[in-house]
Each structure stands twice: as C-alpha cells, then as structure tokens.
C-alpha cells in the first residue's frame, strides 16, 4: 500500500455476513439438537482479547451460548498468539488435547484463529498434521466467521482461510467479557518491524479507525456503565498518521476525555519514537486519563536498540521520562524489556540494568528473547546460552523487585482513587489505582464496579494494602 489511509470493509460485505449468521443459526440448532454451545479461549495480548469479544459477538448472532470449558462444547475456538515460542507451544499442547474431544463428539467444530495461524507455515502444518481441526482463519478475516461456519455446517469438511488484507471491520457485534472495565481498539497492525517481532507479519500494516467510530463506541460503553476504558493498538501513539481527518492520538485523547460521564481512560501500547510532548501535555490536561504510561524501552544499550530497529536511543528515552515526570510528578511508569537479544553482551545488559535503576519503574514485563521464524533477528548469531540469559533475567528481576518495593512503599500514607474489580481469594476487595498498581482492602461485594477512595497503609513489591475511606455511588 502506498499510503496509510485506512479502508473500512464495505457495508454490503458485513450485511452478507449477517445473512450467513441468520442462515447458519437454525442449521446449528438442528445439528447439535440444542442451542449450540461455544468455548472460546484467547491466548496473547489485549488486542487478541478484544478480537475474541467481537468473535463472541458474531457467535451470539448465530445463536451460540458460551461455556467456561471445552468439555461439553459444540464449537471449540482457540484464538492464538505467536509473539514468543512459549505462546505457540501452549497452543499446540491445547490443540493436541482436543483429539480426544473430536472422538467423543464427532460432530463438533474445532477451530483456530488469531496471530499464530496467520503464519502460512503454521496453517499448513495444522492442515497436514491436525486432521481433526476443521476450521482455521487468520487475523484479516475475523468478520467472515459467519460465512465460514455456514460453509462447515452445510457440508464442507474443512475451511482454512488466511487470506484478506489490511481493512477495518466496523460495526461488528461485541460481547464484552466485563461490565465495567473494557477494551476499545483504536487502530490495528504495526509498521515498525522491530527485528525480533512477529506482530507486523501477522497483523498487517497500521490502520486507524475513524474518530467518529471510536467516539461512538466509547459513548456506548460509558452509557452501558463502563468505568475504565483502555484504548488499544500495537502503537497507539501513531494513531491517525496519514489520515485526512487530522486527528492524532493526543487530540483523540482530548476528545474522549470530553465525553460526559464518570470513567477513566487508559491506553496501550505507546512506542517511544511516537511519544510526543503533545501527548504528555494531553495526559496532564485530561482529568480522566490515568496517570500511567506504559512505554516499552526493550533495551538500555544503544547498540542493541539499533539492532532491534527501535529508532530511538537511551538518551531520548530518558528525556521522555523526565518530560513525563516534569508534567506529572506522580505518574506511574511501566515498561517491556527483552533480555538476551542476539549478540547482546553482558556489558549491553548492564546498560539495561542501569536504565531500570535510573528510571525506577512501577513494574516491568520482562521477556527472554525468543527467535521468531521470518524475522531478521532470528538469522542473527546468538552465542549466549539460554541458561546465561536466565541468569541475567534473575538479576534484572531482583533489581526490579527492590525498586517496586521502594516505589510502592513511598505510597504508604497517601490516598488513591481505586476502581474495585473483585473480591479476591482472601475475601478482600481487590482493585487498581490510576497508576495500575493492585491494592486490596476490607470491604463488601457491592464495591465491585465502583470507585473507592482508599488510604494506603502498607506495601510490598507487588501489592498495596489499604483502608476504604469512601465508596462512590
Ligand atoms: N506493540 C507493543 C507490544 C508488542 S508485543 C510494543 O511495541 O511495545 C509485547 C512485548 O513482547 C514487546 O514489547 C516485547 O518486549 C516482547 N516481545 C516481542 N517479540 C518478542 C520476542 N521475539 N522475544 C521476546 N519478547 C518479545
Ligand atoms: Fe512488535 Fe515493535 Fe510493532 Fe511493538 S512496535 S508490535 S514490538 S514490531
Ligand atoms: Fe500475540 Fe498477536 Fe498479541 S502475536 S501478543 S496476540 S498481536
């Protein structure tokens, strides 16, 4: 594609899919002798979870109800992830276990979708070696699920389809997993091609939803009682690039912030190269935007950052952190780090340790590098053993544990506005602060889904404990 201009799937195509859903519904009921039952399991990131909610929306349209386990299901669908080898191994393990299910219920539909199966070599492997999988579709054709199911129940033995291009399916039905905390995708795909990463290959090029479509969905969520909305994209802060409407991410944040209602806004993930002063200003100015920035740095070494094709250096990253803290001294910072990128030396790794020590993140998501077939890094010499990398990782975790304990400890004595999420195993109310730190306190189940003001009385490196001062309506 010469430009980044986003294209929505034509309305007629979505109407066509709706008719497939209507036609499939009675055939499904007849085939299973009851209202069909689906088990949908999503692996991977929030983007996949959000896709899963749209997949469940379409299945509802076809008359499916939902089960929490595969045992009694008529349709089993795994929505897969490919970001690391471990993610793929888990999917293969789970798919292998379904062979017995197929024997018990020969009529059932066993289906795979998502990032992992968008890779042609994986789709082929499943087609050849997993004969009991009868439906497979990629990330570009989610909206065609009704058609695929219709074809299966009207006689086709197997439907495998990883075709499609970088379009946006606007207006799909959504069946959200939660009732007060929800995901709102604002863009899809990634153009960055970090050398270790499979995402651009399985999710296609960056494309942004129109501001009016995002605002409409945000209003619907707020009207339905959602209190915490996370704007999603692989690189949210490049939202709107190249689009004629001229709404960039900081502007979009301000527009959502202006919607009436008592809710808070989060967003992920931001890329340092697109993190602008305008974005930090918008965060500071928007009262509904949580004081939390997830800004992956991946490595503290300039040599490795360049090998990763990250397009920023250590100093630029540190300047961004300072600019964020200048505007919002209480901001909570989190990040992603890769340990053991091909060719990384212990000296490079020490740069990662020193960056972590300098920034003092609230928490970190840490990953040992995993080679992904088809990415440039998978062909780079990688002499450091996995065992050695695991030792580096332990060193990093130990450092971060101390920092998190210190950061959380500094919160003791302050109060926080907390969105209460659930009653945890210990019978306490569990919620999260605006900075996304977990906190528990004594309270009752009627707090769930509401904001509470909580005084923080103690802290560990991973959770705060508090006392409820006030519970909002
Ligand atoms: N678009 C986001 C998230 C991408 S995937 C971003 O750019 O930050 C989430 C994280 O997984 C990445 O930030 C990276 O730290 C990690 N990751 C991606 N590919 C990986 C690989 N091949 N091996 C190990 N970690 C990886
Ligand atoms: Fe992967 Fe980099 Fe894109 Fe994130 S920005 S999805 S790490 S290629
Ligand atoms: Fe995995 Fe795809 Fe997300 S590879 S991390 S599910 S975009």
GROMACS .gro file of C-alpha atoms in nm, residues 33-452:
model
  420
   33UNK     CA    1  -3.009  -3.084   1.890
   34UNK     CA    2  -2.997  -2.783   2.121
   35UNK     CA    3  -2.889  -2.423   2.136
   36UNK     CA    4  -2.522  -2.461   2.028
   37UNK     CA    5  -2.256  -2.414   2.295
   38UNK     CA    6  -1.920  -2.245   2.222
   39UNK     CA    7  -1.598  -2.244   2.418
   40UNK     CA    8  -1.374  -1.958   2.306
   41UNK     CA    9  -1.028  -1.932   2.457
   42UNK     CA   10  -0.797  -1.641   2.380
   43UNK     CA   11  -0.419  -1.650   2.419
   44UNK     CA   12  -0.197  -1.342   2.390
   45UNK     CA   13  -0.241  -0.971   2.428
   46UNK     CA   14  -0.538  -0.736   2.479
   47UNK     CA   15  -0.576  -0.694   2.102
   48UNK     CA   16  -0.649  -1.063   2.081
   49UNK     CA   17  -0.885  -1.043   2.378
   50UNK     CA   18  -1.067  -0.760   2.203
   51UNK     CA   19  -1.090  -0.964   1.880
   52UNK     CA   20  -1.224  -1.250   2.092
   53UNK     CA   21  -1.505  -1.023   2.216
   54UNK     CA   22  -1.607  -0.950   1.856
   55UNK     CA   23  -1.583  -1.318   1.765
   56UNK     CA   24  -1.816  -1.396   2.057
   57UNK     CA   25  -2.046  -1.117   1.937
   58UNK     CA   26  -2.078  -1.289   1.597
   59UNK     CA   27  -2.123  -1.632   1.756
   60UNK     CA   28  -2.406  -1.489   1.971
   61UNK     CA   29  -2.565  -1.366   1.650
   62UNK     CA   30  -2.553  -1.726   1.523
   63UNK     CA   31  -2.736  -1.842   1.835
   64UNK     CA   32  -2.441  -1.974   2.035
   65UNK     CA   33  -2.432  -1.962   2.413
   66UNK     CA   34  -2.099  -1.988   2.595
   67UNK     CA   35  -1.933  -2.243   2.824
   68UNK     CA   36  -1.632  -2.199   3.054
   69UNK     CA   37  -1.472  -2.526   2.945
   70UNK     CA   38  -1.432  -2.733   2.631
   71UNK     CA   39  -1.592  -3.046   2.786
   72UNK     CA   40  -1.947  -3.001   2.665
   73UNK     CA   41  -1.886  -2.758   2.378
   74UNK     CA   42  -2.012  -2.792   2.020
   75UNK     CA   43  -1.761  -2.534   1.897
   76UNK     CA   44  -1.414  -2.502   2.044
   77UNK     CA   45  -1.222  -2.200   1.921
   78UNK     CA   46  -0.866  -2.109   2.019
   79UNK     CA   47  -0.769  -1.751   1.937
   80UNK     CA   48  -0.391  -1.785   1.922
   81UNK     CA   49  -0.076  -1.578   1.983
   82UNK     CA   50   0.266  -1.604   1.814
   83UNK     CA   51   0.475  -1.348   1.999
   84UNK     CA   52   0.708  -1.599   2.165
   85UNK     CA   53   0.778  -1.969   2.114
   86UNK     CA   54   0.624  -2.049   2.451
   87UNK     CA   55   0.291  -1.897   2.337
   88UNK     CA   56   0.287  -2.126   2.032
   89UNK     CA   57   0.386  -2.434   2.233
   90UNK     CA   58   0.092  -2.373   2.466
   91UNK     CA   59  -0.148  -2.359   2.173
   92UNK     CA   60  -0.010  -2.680   2.021
   93UNK     CA   61  -0.043  -2.851   2.361
   94UNK     CA   62  -0.404  -2.743   2.392
   95UNK     CA   63  -0.488  -2.838   2.033
   96UNK     CA   64  -0.332  -3.184   2.079
   97UNK     CA   65  -0.562  -3.245   2.373
   98UNK     CA   66  -0.867  -3.186   2.152
   99UNK     CA   67  -0.814  -3.507   1.953
  100UNK     CA   68  -0.995  -3.696   2.228
  101UNK     CA   69  -1.277  -3.441   2.222
  102UNK     CA   70  -1.325  -3.499   1.849
  103UNK     CA   71  -1.356  -3.878   1.913
  104UNK     CA   72  -1.616  -3.820   2.185
  105UNK     CA   73  -1.810  -3.563   1.985
  106UNK     CA   74  -1.751  -3.632   1.615
  107UNK     CA   75  -1.995  -3.359   1.517
  108UNK     CA   76  -1.826  -3.073   1.698
  109UNK     CA   77  -1.638  -2.788   1.531
  110UNK     CA   78  -1.272  -2.747   1.628
  111UNK     CA   79  -1.140  -2.410   1.520
  112UNK     CA   80  -0.823  -2.199   1.537
  113UNK     CA   81  -0.777  -1.831   1.460
  114UNK     CA   82  -0.550  -1.542   1.552
  115UNK     CA   83  -0.187  -1.444   1.505
  116UNK     CA   84  -0.020  -1.785   1.521
  117UNK     CA   85  -0.227  -1.940   1.243
  118UNK     CA   86  -0.190  -1.631   1.023
  119UNK     CA   87   0.165  -1.762   0.955
  120UNK     CA   88   0.139  -1.974   0.636
  121UNK     CA   89   0.384  -2.241   0.759
  122UNK     CA   90   0.177  -2.294   1.076
  123UNK     CA   91  -0.154  -2.304   0.885
  124UNK     CA   92  -0.001  -2.568   0.655
  125UNK     CA   93   0.130  -2.773   0.946
  126UNK     CA   94  -0.215  -2.777   1.103
  127UNK     CA   95  -0.383  -2.864   0.775
  128UNK     CA   96  -0.144  -3.158   0.724
  129UNK     CA   97  -0.093  -3.292   1.074
  130UNK     CA   98  -0.404  -3.199   1.272
  131UNK     CA   99  -0.681  -3.359   1.068
  132UNK     CA  100  -0.938  -3.305   1.342
  133UNK     CA  101  -0.915  -2.923   1.317
  134UNK     CA  102  -1.190  -2.831   1.075
  135UNK     CA  103  -1.185  -2.451   1.078
  136UNK     CA  104  -0.886  -2.215   1.064
  137UNK     CA  105  -0.891  -1.843   0.983
  138UNK     CA  106  -0.644  -1.557   1.018
  139UNK     CA  107  -0.645  -1.212   1.173
  140UNK     CA  108  -0.760  -1.046   0.848
  141UNK     CA  109  -1.084  -1.240   0.807
  142UNK     CA  110  -1.241  -1.241   1.153
  143UNK     CA  111  -1.552  -1.069   1.016
  144UNK     CA  112  -1.609  -1.367   0.784
  145UNK     CA  113  -1.666  -1.612   1.071
  146UNK     CA  114  -2.043  -1.645   0.996
  147UNK     CA  115  -1.965  -1.746   0.635
  148UNK     CA  116  -1.701  -1.998   0.747
  149UNK     CA  117  -1.938  -2.160   0.998
  150UNK     CA  118  -2.219  -2.165   0.743
  151UNK     CA  119  -1.995  -2.343   0.491
  152UNK     CA  120  -1.894  -2.601   0.752
  153UNK     CA  121  -2.245  -2.683   0.864
  154UNK     CA  122  -2.372  -2.704   0.509
  155UNK     CA  123  -2.133  -2.976   0.401
  156UNK     CA  124  -1.773  -2.855   0.360
  157UNK     CA  125  -1.542  -3.083   0.559
  158UNK     CA  126  -1.274  -2.823   0.638
  159UNK     CA  127  -1.250  -2.448   0.593
  160UNK     CA  128  -0.898  -2.297   0.602
  161UNK     CA  129  -0.864  -1.928   0.513
  162UNK     CA  130  -0.579  -1.693   0.598
  163UNK     CA  131  -0.649  -1.453   0.312
  164UNK     CA  132  -0.757  -1.091   0.347
  165UNK     CA  133  -0.590  -0.755   0.360
  166UNK     CA  134  -0.543  -0.454   0.586
  167UNK     CA  135  -0.903  -0.338   0.619
  168UNK     CA  136  -1.115  -0.247   0.922
  169UNK     CA  137  -1.439  -0.429   1.005
  170UNK     CA  138  -1.651  -0.154   1.160
  171UNK     CA  139  -1.981  -0.233   1.328
  172UNK     CA  140  -1.928  -0.597   1.429
  173UNK     CA  141  -2.136  -0.706   1.727
  174UNK     CA  142  -1.933  -0.719   2.052
  175UNK     CA  143  -1.988  -0.947   2.351
  176UNK     CA  144  -1.765  -0.792   2.615
  177UNK     CA  145  -1.606  -1.006   2.886
  178UNK     CA  146  -1.650  -0.742   3.158
  179UNK     CA  147  -1.917  -0.493   3.254
  180UNK     CA  148  -1.713  -0.201   3.391
  181UNK     CA  149  -1.361  -0.247   3.252
  182UNK     CA  150  -1.332  -0.277   2.875
  183UNK     CA  151  -1.111  -0.264   2.568
  184UNK     CA  152  -1.157  -0.017   2.287
  185UNK     CA  153  -0.940  -0.082   1.978
  186UNK     CA  154  -0.843   0.241   1.803
  187UNK     CA  155  -0.601   0.102   1.548
  188UNK     CA  156  -0.479  -0.229   1.412
  189UNK     CA  157  -0.148  -0.360   1.280
  190UNK     CA  158   0.207  -0.232   1.312
  191UNK     CA  159   0.455  -0.069   1.073
  192UNK     CA  160   0.758  -0.074   1.298
  193UNK     CA  161   0.920  -0.406   1.218
  194UNK     CA  162   1.130  -0.431   1.531
  195UNK     CA  163   1.373  -0.702   1.419
  196UNK     CA  164   1.267  -0.956   1.687
  197UNK     CA  165   0.892  -0.918   1.646
  198UNK     CA  166   0.638  -1.126   1.453
  199UNK     CA  167   0.343  -0.888   1.506
  200UNK     CA  168   0.381  -0.680   1.184
  201UNK     CA  169   0.381  -1.004   0.981
  202UNK     CA  170   0.067  -1.148   1.139
  203UNK     CA  171  -0.132  -0.829   1.196
  204UNK     CA  172  -0.053  -0.634   0.878
  205UNK     CA  173   0.007  -0.262   0.833
  206UNK     CA  174  -0.106   0.012   1.067
  207UNK     CA  175  -0.459   0.136   1.015
  208UNK     CA  176  -0.665   0.363   1.237
  209UNK     CA  177  -1.038   0.362   1.299
  210UNK     CA  178  -1.219   0.686   1.224
  211UNK     CA  179  -1.251   0.919   1.525
  212UNK     CA  180  -1.632   0.917   1.497
  213UNK     CA  181  -1.644   0.535   1.513
  214UNK     CA  182  -1.419   0.533   1.821
  215UNK     CA  183  -1.619   0.808   1.991
  216UNK     CA  184  -1.945   0.626   1.918
  217UNK     CA  185  -1.814   0.305   2.075
  218UNK     CA  186  -1.673   0.496   2.373
  219UNK     CA  187  -2.014   0.659   2.432
  220UNK     CA  188  -2.187   0.323   2.406
  221UNK     CA  189  -1.951   0.179   2.666
  222UNK     CA  190  -1.997   0.474   2.902
  223UNK     CA  191  -2.377   0.456   2.862
  224UNK     CA  192  -2.356   0.084   2.944
  225UNK     CA  193  -2.178   0.170   3.271
  226UNK     CA  194  -1.811   0.112   3.181
  227UNK     CA  195  -1.580   0.293   3.424
  228UNK     CA  196  -1.240   0.204   3.280
  229UNK     CA  197  -1.173   0.213   2.906
  230UNK     CA  198  -0.838   0.106   2.763
  231UNK     CA  199  -0.763   0.236   2.414
  232UNK     CA  200  -0.583  -0.039   2.229
  233UNK     CA  201  -0.329  -0.063   1.949
  234UNK     CA  202   0.019  -0.206   1.892
  235UNK     CA  203   0.137   0.152   1.873
  236UNK     CA  204  -0.148   0.379   1.986
  237UNK     CA  205   0.052   0.698   1.972
  238UNK     CA  206   0.091   0.674   1.596
  239UNK     CA  207  -0.289   0.686   1.573
  240UNK     CA  208  -0.421   0.877   1.271
  241UNK     CA  209  -0.090   0.910   1.087
  242UNK     CA  210  -0.151   0.984   0.720
  243UNK     CA  211  -0.529   1.012   0.762
  244UNK     CA  212  -0.717   1.308   0.613
  245UNK     CA  213  -0.917   1.376   0.933
  246UNK     CA  214  -0.609   1.516   1.107
  247UNK     CA  215  -0.696   1.371   1.449
  248UNK     CA  216  -0.377   1.240   1.608
  249UNK     CA  217  -0.353   1.047   1.935
  250UNK     CA  218  -0.325   1.348   2.171
  251UNK     CA  219  -0.633   1.502   2.002
  252UNK     CA  220  -0.822   1.174   2.025
  253UNK     CA  221  -0.742   1.151   2.398
  254UNK     CA  222  -0.880   1.501   2.450
  255UNK     CA  223  -1.197   1.417   2.254
  256UNK     CA  224  -1.265   1.105   2.461
  257UNK     CA  225  -1.183   1.294   2.781
  258UNK     CA  226  -1.455   1.546   2.686
  259UNK     CA  227  -1.730   1.281   2.683
  260UNK     CA  228  -1.962   1.330   2.981
  261UNK     CA  229  -1.958   1.061   3.247
  262UNK     CA  230  -1.761   0.919   3.536
  263UNK     CA  231  -1.499   0.698   3.374
  264UNK     CA  232  -1.123   0.675   3.335
  265UNK     CA  233  -0.912   0.628   3.025
  266UNK     CA  234  -0.605   0.410   2.978
  267UNK     CA  235  -0.411   0.333   2.662
  268UNK     CA  236  -0.155   0.083   2.540
  269UNK     CA  237   0.094   0.036   2.390
  270UNK     CA  238   0.294   0.352   2.319
  271UNK     CA  239   0.618   0.350   2.122
  272UNK     CA  240   0.890   0.589   2.244
  273UNK     CA  241   0.959   0.712   1.889
  274UNK     CA  242   0.598   0.843   1.865
  275UNK     CA  243   0.571   0.969   2.222
  276UNK     CA  244   0.547   1.346   2.179
  277UNK     CA  245   0.535   1.644   2.412
  278UNK     CA  246   0.177   1.696   2.284
  279UNK     CA  247   0.084   1.351   2.415
  280UNK     CA  248   0.235   1.423   2.758
  281UNK     CA  249   0.057   1.761   2.764
  282UNK     CA  250  -0.273   1.591   2.678
  283UNK     CA  251  -0.220   1.337   2.957
  284UNK     CA  252  -0.150   1.616   3.204
  285UNK     CA  253  -0.455   1.818   3.093
  286UNK     CA  254  -0.710   1.535   3.072
  287UNK     CA  255  -0.855   1.460   3.413
  288UNK     CA  256  -0.998   1.126   3.305
  289UNK     CA  257  -0.669   0.991   3.169
  290UNK     CA  258  -0.495   0.774   3.429
  291UNK     CA  259  -0.153   0.885   3.542
  292UNK     CA  260   0.004   0.574   3.395
  293UNK     CA  261   0.232   0.543   3.094
  294UNK     CA  262   0.335   0.204   2.962
  295UNK     CA  263   0.638   0.285   2.747
  296UNK     CA  264   0.844  -0.019   2.643
  297UNK     CA  265   1.218   0.051   2.619
  298UNK     CA  266   1.325  -0.311   2.537
  299UNK     CA  267   1.698  -0.246   2.600
  300UNK     CA  268   1.917   0.013   2.769
  301UNK     CA  269   2.202  -0.033   2.520
  302UNK     CA  270   2.215   0.194   2.215
  303UNK     CA  271   2.393  -0.078   2.018
  304UNK     CA  272   2.113  -0.327   2.086
  305UNK     CA  273   1.837  -0.068   2.034
  306UNK     CA  274   1.979  -0.005   1.689
  307UNK     CA  275   1.998  -0.380   1.614
  308UNK     CA  276   1.637  -0.405   1.727
  309UNK     CA  277   1.539  -0.125   1.484
  310UNK     CA  278   1.367   0.062   1.766
  311UNK     CA  279   1.453   0.407   1.621
  312UNK     CA  280   1.527   0.586   1.950
  313UNK     CA  281   1.829   0.582   2.177
  314UNK     CA  282   1.874   0.557   2.550
  315UNK     CA  283   1.910   0.933   2.595
  316UNK     CA  284   1.590   1.008   2.401
  317UNK     CA  285   1.403   0.757   2.613
  318UNK     CA  286   1.536   0.905   2.937
  319UNK     CA  287   1.445   1.256   2.819
  320UNK     CA  288   1.089   1.141   2.757
  321UNK     CA  289   1.070   1.001   3.108
  322UNK     CA  290   1.192   1.333   3.250
  323UNK     CA  291   0.941   1.526   3.038
  324UNK     CA  292   0.659   1.299   3.163
  325UNK     CA  293   0.764   1.341   3.528
  326UNK     CA  294   0.801   1.717   3.492
  327UNK     CA  295   0.439   1.738   3.385
  328UNK     CA  296   0.305   1.464   3.614
  329UNK     CA  297   0.531   1.405   3.915
  330UNK     CA  298   0.309   1.123   4.040
  331UNK     CA  299   0.298   0.934   3.707
  332UNK     CA  300   0.337   0.557   3.724
  333UNK     CA  301   0.573   0.420   3.458
  334UNK     CA  302   0.580   0.063   3.333
  335UNK     CA  303   0.772  -0.098   3.051
  336UNK     CA  304   0.865  -0.409   2.850
  337UNK     CA  305   1.222  -0.542   2.837
  338UNK     CA  306   1.385  -0.813   2.631
  339UNK     CA  307   1.681  -0.997   2.783
  340UNK     CA  308   1.929  -1.181   2.558
  341UNK     CA  309   1.862  -1.029   2.216
  342UNK     CA  310   2.102  -1.194   1.963
  343UNK     CA  311   2.453  -1.062   2.012
  344UNK     CA  312   2.373  -0.889   2.343
  345UNK     CA  313   2.675  -0.896   2.574
  346UNK     CA  314   2.681  -0.867   2.950
  347UNK     CA  315   2.802  -0.508   2.903
  348UNK     CA  316   2.491  -0.434   2.695
  349UNK     CA  317   2.276  -0.600   2.956
  350UNK     CA  318   2.436  -0.384   3.227
  351UNK     CA  319   2.304  -0.082   3.033
  352UNK     CA  320   1.955  -0.229   3.070
  353UNK     CA  321   2.011  -0.271   3.444
  354UNK     CA  322   2.134   0.087   3.477
  355UNK     CA  323   1.835   0.224   3.284
  356UNK     CA  324   1.598   0.033   3.510
  357UNK     CA  325   1.783   0.167   3.813
  358UNK     CA  326   1.768   0.520   3.679
  359UNK     CA  327   1.401   0.530   3.579
  360UNK     CA  328   1.259   0.329   3.870
  361UNK     CA  329   0.955   0.180   3.702
  362UNK     CA  330   0.648   0.078   3.898
  363UNK     CA  331   0.659  -0.260   3.725
  364UNK     CA  332   0.820  -0.432   3.430
  365UNK     CA  333   0.720  -0.701   3.184
  366UNK     CA  334   1.037  -0.896   3.120
  367UNK     CA  335   1.094  -1.146   2.840
  368UNK     CA  336   1.382  -1.367   2.737
  369UNK     CA  337   1.436  -1.323   2.363
  370UNK     CA  338   1.257  -1.589   2.160
  371UNK     CA  339   1.351  -1.634   1.792
  372UNK     CA  340   1.054  -1.596   1.555
  373UNK     CA  341   1.077  -1.754   1.210
  374UNK     CA  342   1.076  -1.494   0.933
  375UNK     CA  343   1.204  -1.205   1.146
  376UNK     CA  344   1.553  -1.055   1.082
  377UNK     CA  345   1.674  -1.122   1.439
  378UNK     CA  346   1.611  -1.496   1.401
  379UNK     CA  347   1.900  -1.503   1.150
  380UNK     CA  348   2.145  -1.310   1.372
  381UNK     CA  349   2.421  -1.501   1.555
  382UNK     CA  350   2.307  -1.570   1.911
  383UNK     CA  351   2.602  -1.713   2.105
  384UNK     CA  352   2.478  -1.656   2.462
  385UNK     CA  353   2.322  -1.971   2.611
  386UNK     CA  354   1.965  -1.975   2.739
  387UNK     CA  355   2.099  -2.059   3.081
  388UNK     CA  356   2.315  -1.749   3.082
  389UNK     CA  357   2.019  -1.538   2.971
  390UNK     CA  358   1.809  -1.685   3.251
  391UNK     CA  359   2.078  -1.573   3.498
  392UNK     CA  360   2.071  -1.220   3.357
  393UNK     CA  361   1.694  -1.226   3.384
  394UNK     CA  362   1.715  -1.326   3.752
  395UNK     CA  363   1.949  -1.031   3.813
  396UNK     CA  364   1.704  -0.793   3.644
  397UNK     CA  365   1.407  -0.929   3.839
  398UNK     CA  366   1.592  -0.892   4.166
  399UNK     CA  367   1.678  -0.531   4.090
  400UNK     CA  368   1.320  -0.451   3.987
  401UNK     CA  369   1.176  -0.621   4.296
  402UNK     CA  370   1.370  -0.383   4.520
  403UNK     CA  371   1.266  -0.082   4.311
  404UNK     CA  372   0.898  -0.181   4.311
  405UNK     CA  373   0.906  -0.230   4.689
  406UNK     CA  374   1.061   0.116   4.726
  407UNK     CA  375   0.813   0.283   4.488
  408UNK     CA  376   0.511   0.115   4.643
  409UNK     CA  377   0.647   0.189   4.992
  410UNK     CA  378   0.656   0.560   4.906
  411UNK     CA  379   0.278   0.544   4.854
  412UNK     CA  380   0.209   0.444   5.216
  413UNK     CA  381   0.017   0.720   5.389
  414UNK     CA  382  -0.129   0.864   5.066
  415UNK     CA  383  -0.481   0.806   4.938
  416UNK     CA  384  -0.577   0.671   4.598
  417UNK     CA  385  -0.890   0.651   4.389
  418UNK     CA  386  -0.933   0.282   4.317
  419UNK     CA  387  -1.161   0.102   4.074
  420UNK     CA  388  -1.280  -0.207   4.266
  421UNK     CA  389  -1.258  -0.516   4.045
  422UNK     CA  390  -1.344  -0.823   4.252
  423UNK     CA  391  -1.346  -0.996   4.587
  424UNK     CA  392  -1.017  -1.189   4.595
  425UNK     CA  393  -0.943  -1.535   4.739
  426UNK     CA  394  -0.865  -1.381   5.077
  427UNK     CA  395  -1.213  -1.220   5.092
  428UNK     CA  396  -1.074  -0.868   5.041
  429UNK     CA  397  -1.181  -0.614   4.779
  430UNK     CA  398  -0.918  -0.606   4.503
  431UNK     CA  399  -0.881  -0.306   4.277
  432UNK     CA  400  -0.629  -0.095   4.091
  433UNK     CA  401  -0.504   0.258   4.140
  434UNK     CA  402  -0.488   0.502   3.850
  435UNK     CA  403  -0.121   0.404   3.826
  436UNK     CA  404  -0.239   0.045   3.772
  437UNK     CA  405  -0.098  -0.089   4.100
  438UNK     CA  406  -0.305  -0.366   4.262
  439UNK     CA  407  -0.449  -0.287   4.604
  440UNK     CA  408  -0.658  -0.486   4.849
  441UNK     CA  409  -0.868  -0.370   5.142
  442UNK     CA  410  -1.154  -0.484   5.365
  443UNK     CA  411  -1.494  -0.416   5.210
  444UNK     CA  412  -1.805  -0.572   5.066
  445UNK     CA  413  -1.903  -0.715   4.730
  446UNK     CA  414  -2.118  -0.411   4.649
  447UNK     CA  415  -1.793  -0.217   4.595
  448UNK     CA  416  -1.717  -0.419   4.279
  449UNK     CA  417  -1.750  -0.197   3.971
  450UNK     CA  418  -1.731   0.125   4.176
  451UNK     CA  419  -1.459   0.375   4.259
  452UNK     CA  420  -1.343   0.391   4.620
   0.00000   0.00000   0.00000
